[in-house]
Amino acid sequence: MSVTRTVLDLFRIHARQRPLSPAVIDGDRSVGYAQLDRDSDTIAAHLIRRGIGPGDIVPLICESSIGLITGLLGIVKSGAAYAPIDDGYPDARKRYIVERTGSGLVLCSPGAWADENLEVLDVDRLVGESMPGLERNPTASDIAYVIFTSGTSGLPKGVVVEHAALENLIAWHNREFAVDSDSRAPLMAKIGFDVSQWEIWSTLCAGASLYLLDRAVRVDADALVQFYTHNSITHAFVPTVMVPDVVSAARGGATELRYLFCAGEKLNPIDLDGLGCPLVDYYGPTEATIFATARRVPSARLGMPYSIGTPVAGASVRILDEALSPVAPGEIGELCIGGPGLARGYLDNDALSRERFVSVGGQRLYRSGDMARELPDGDIQFLGRRDEQIKIRGNRVELGEIEAALQVLPGVRQAAVAATAPDDPGRKQIVAFLTLEPSDEIHGEALQSALHAQLSKTLPDYMIPSNFVEVDGFALTPNGKIDKIALLDGWTKRRPSGTAMTDCTEPQAQIAASFARLLGHSDFGLDDSFFALGGQSLLAARLIKDIAETQQAKAYVRDIYDFPSVRTLAAELERRCGRAIPASDAEPARALQADVHLIEGTQFAPGYIASQLTAPRHVLLTGAAGFVGAHLLCELLASTAATIHCPVRAPDDRAAGERLRSVLAKYLLEPDGDSLLRVRAYPADLAEPRLGLGAYDHDYLAEAVDVVYHSASAVNFIQPYSYMRRDNVQGLREILAFCARCRTKPLALLSTISVYSWGHLHTGKQVMREDDDIDQNLPAVTTDIGYVRSKWVMEKIADLAVTLGLPLMTFRLGYATFNRRTGCCADYQWWSRLVRTCLSHGTLPELHDLREGLTTVDYMTRAIAHISRNPEALGKKFNLIHSDGNNLTLLEFFEKLEAATGRRLRRLSYRDWRAQWENDPDAPLYPLLSLFKDSMYDGLSTVELYQNTYRWDCSNVHEFLRGSDIAEPCFNEEELLRYVRRSIGQVSIESFASSHFESPRLF
């Protein structure tokens, strides 16, 4: 039904029906509806006499006053639109907005504006000058107001909003939240923020009372709640940043609030118990007329996932990809908004209007620039601005996700996360600004260490802030949002940038200078870890290169992990001075063998029964937040009726559950029906005693669990064994202790085909059978990467447990390239970075018979779930890779990819191919340069050593899958195209589209 009334029509109804009811209250002064109607008629008459009418835009520069409301109404009654300008704006910004309106006059508060070139009208003076009534009735298609918001050019852009759109939202809101003539609401937002238009018109259209706030009250949560109580406020808005303080102040109080509203930024989980009224979180850009979605916020203790709710007031929300095609449910895309709330466009900027307001399938949509995804219940989860989606070491990072992780940590009151923008993108850093609870006693370096350690349990290393900065409070932008630019500017100015280290040797000073060049500051000491200072693998590669060039010393990326401080690295390089560089990086075999032991007292009692595998009631699955583990979780839900218990790195139960839900959504995994009700998530740390579980949870699970699937593993291709040892080796020891506690539980251990390493160089064999002793490959393992060493030790520890009575089956996984149905891959793995690099450069390295055991994650996890139900599998090893004829080499895989995409990749010698990207910090493979360059054995890098490797026997896998419908993948064209589209990225997609395809929509 078309809208024929306007907000002015609704106001006039109440002016006639409730002439003496208070419309606006400003301290001891108030004005009733009839008086406000008469005064605004006078303003309208003055404007009409000056030629103002439909199509005009009148700047309105006012403080929060009765004159503001009178002037606003008067402009609307003249038939013109108003452009509200905050009296607190800098003069230059005011002048720019006034000029953009094209108006010959300005309406303002007394003394708010002076301009020799324009007529400046004082609202209060005009009201006092009698004028015969003249007014017009705007139509629904006329402009109601123009709000100027921040623009990417640095200049404000005007958003043109029609009466129909404004009335549509106001009418819906007042119906939904029972705003009526008995309601009382404060004007909280500044007039330059579009939320103020909703606050003003919501009350005036309902015959309610609008209370004006002093600035001192507006910024003080305690004073604000006292104001609510004293004035019997029923409906109130506060900016998101103030919600925790206002809720705390209102909890258990005597306010008459019926609803508390918030908007402006992402709302972190908050405990609402005792608030006494619902909290409603609104979301919407100015271009969609203030709000487009809303959610009644649940208390944080319920553990519900964050969302911005569902569309309101007839709005429609669609989540689209870059090509404006719908993304799959759960996948991230741009939030696009349609419906009756859309603005007309941008003032005098048709090009920008066409860019942001688009037609998709015949529907007009606004491209918000916000990233979001649809949750399983249909709610929309806002993830942050597209321009806040940054790249760190080639990884896409949502700053909002880091803020959410910080917000749930003990002692953190509020968090804001920003990224620096240095000239060199490789030095980009994430900085977290925090306000702490008054009771928190940890500060300074202790706080840095504590927060770093806690975030390490839930976030990958590239998402952990390099600095945690304590602040007393957050400065706000004029629109009520946290001013991150001001936070970064203040922090940068306080931070030393030069090399300030004293009392050090010359080699130490040189290394310190390298640290400072790469980190962009010298705020560190001799013993501070490079990684604790904000270093990461990308900077580590560049740091070693810098040190090698300035000191003429041979150094490896792994050195910065083993010797992470200025003092230890300088000492190691001095120790090497004059000595030959070792031809390989070998871990003494005895060091690995010494780690092959169990926790003292681990004993496996007899009594295991077959039904623990064939019909398990309770399953413990580790690593469910990983790529393979998440898929295995879904397979176990589909193939058993068991409750699946998942220990997850997280600070609490709520965060553990949210992390699992997030991972399933990320990989587009949708377990059938209500099966997720059988999943239990626990905050845990597997390397800690009792798996880091609470005593009750640990003891309950030790008694209830029938079988354990151990999929958890720290995966890193650079860090040395010493870094991998805790999570992988000690973590397995704790899992084995759990398997032994209360009753013996069978273990399905997920290992890797890489435990064979490049053993062919030492054994001279061509085939490794599943039951071959992996000890024969130890000489190769000791020179392989730290991850492979840790997995070899893990297998040996598990085999030792078998001799003590553990029922064990071991799955040696190949490379889980992608999921055939979704095309999703593990973006932290190296293979997708290799594919992206090759497609980007259009080249391929000539590596002979390099095999990674390529397969798909769906085949892998279906096979594990099927085989592990068979008790006969106990005591056996399963090489989960493809049979020999289908076990693709690197070149064979890329030949299939070429056939699927129609693109030919030029073959280059290995070193020529590497030279294309080894000096480019933005290259996808640059963080993993050591895999491709560092000498590991006989002058060859890790990648080169995996040429001409073993053929792996997989007879046990074939035997135990016989009779099932589980077959090896063949990497057909449809699957490969889906993989490229979903996981490889826009660079290669655009390249294909422009060079080889008629339409980019193929991707």
XYZ file of C-alpha atoms in Angstrom, residues 7-8 11-12 35-54 56-60 62 66-83 105 107 121 123 126-127 131 133-138 143-144 163 200-201 204:
67
model
C 5.256 12.659 9.843
C 3.904 16.206 9.724
C 2.185 15.630 14.427
C -0.789 17.822 13.479
C 2.167 26.135 21.149
C 4.815 24.179 19.227
C 2.395 23.986 16.311
C 1.788 27.773 16.350
C 5.477 28.660 16.741
C 6.521 26.383 13.891
C 3.727 27.887 11.743
C 5.393 31.261 12.295
C 8.791 29.888 11.223
C 7.187 28.383 8.108
C 5.539 31.682 7.212
C 8.848 33.545 7.486
C 10.519 31.005 5.228
C 7.741 31.006 2.630
C 7.811 34.817 2.515
C 11.505 34.464 1.627
C 10.736 32.131 -1.255
C 11.523 28.843 0.478
C 9.453 25.884 -0.692
C 9.484 22.356 -2.112
C 14.791 23.698 -1.224
C 17.118 22.510 1.511
C 17.453 24.742 4.562
C 20.516 24.336 6.805
C 19.535 24.103 10.471
C 21.134 24.431 16.452
C 13.191 23.848 21.953
C 14.238 26.143 19.133
C 15.742 23.148 17.317
C 12.405 21.308 17.278
C 10.496 24.462 16.361
C 12.850 25.246 13.492
C 12.776 21.689 12.195
C 8.971 21.663 12.110
C 8.855 25.102 10.532
C 11.110 24.053 7.658
C 8.993 20.967 6.989
C 5.805 23.078 7.039
C 7.332 25.372 4.418
C 7.513 22.385 2.081
C 11.325 22.423 2.144
C 13.755 19.857 3.541
C 16.068 20.527 6.456
C 19.785 19.735 6.726
C 19.717 31.369 4.152
C 18.203 28.886 10.298
C 17.791 33.673 10.716
C 14.888 30.788 15.371
C 11.553 34.659 14.298
C 9.143 33.033 16.741
C 3.524 36.583 10.941
C 0.007 31.847 8.869
C 1.425 30.429 5.710
C 2.258 26.753 5.337
C 2.367 23.960 2.826
C 1.651 20.249 3.034
C 4.606 18.163 1.858
C 12.389 15.375 0.656
C 12.127 15.417 4.450
C 8.955 11.714 3.748
C 12.426 13.486 17.553
C 9.772 12.231 15.137
C 6.088 13.997 18.004
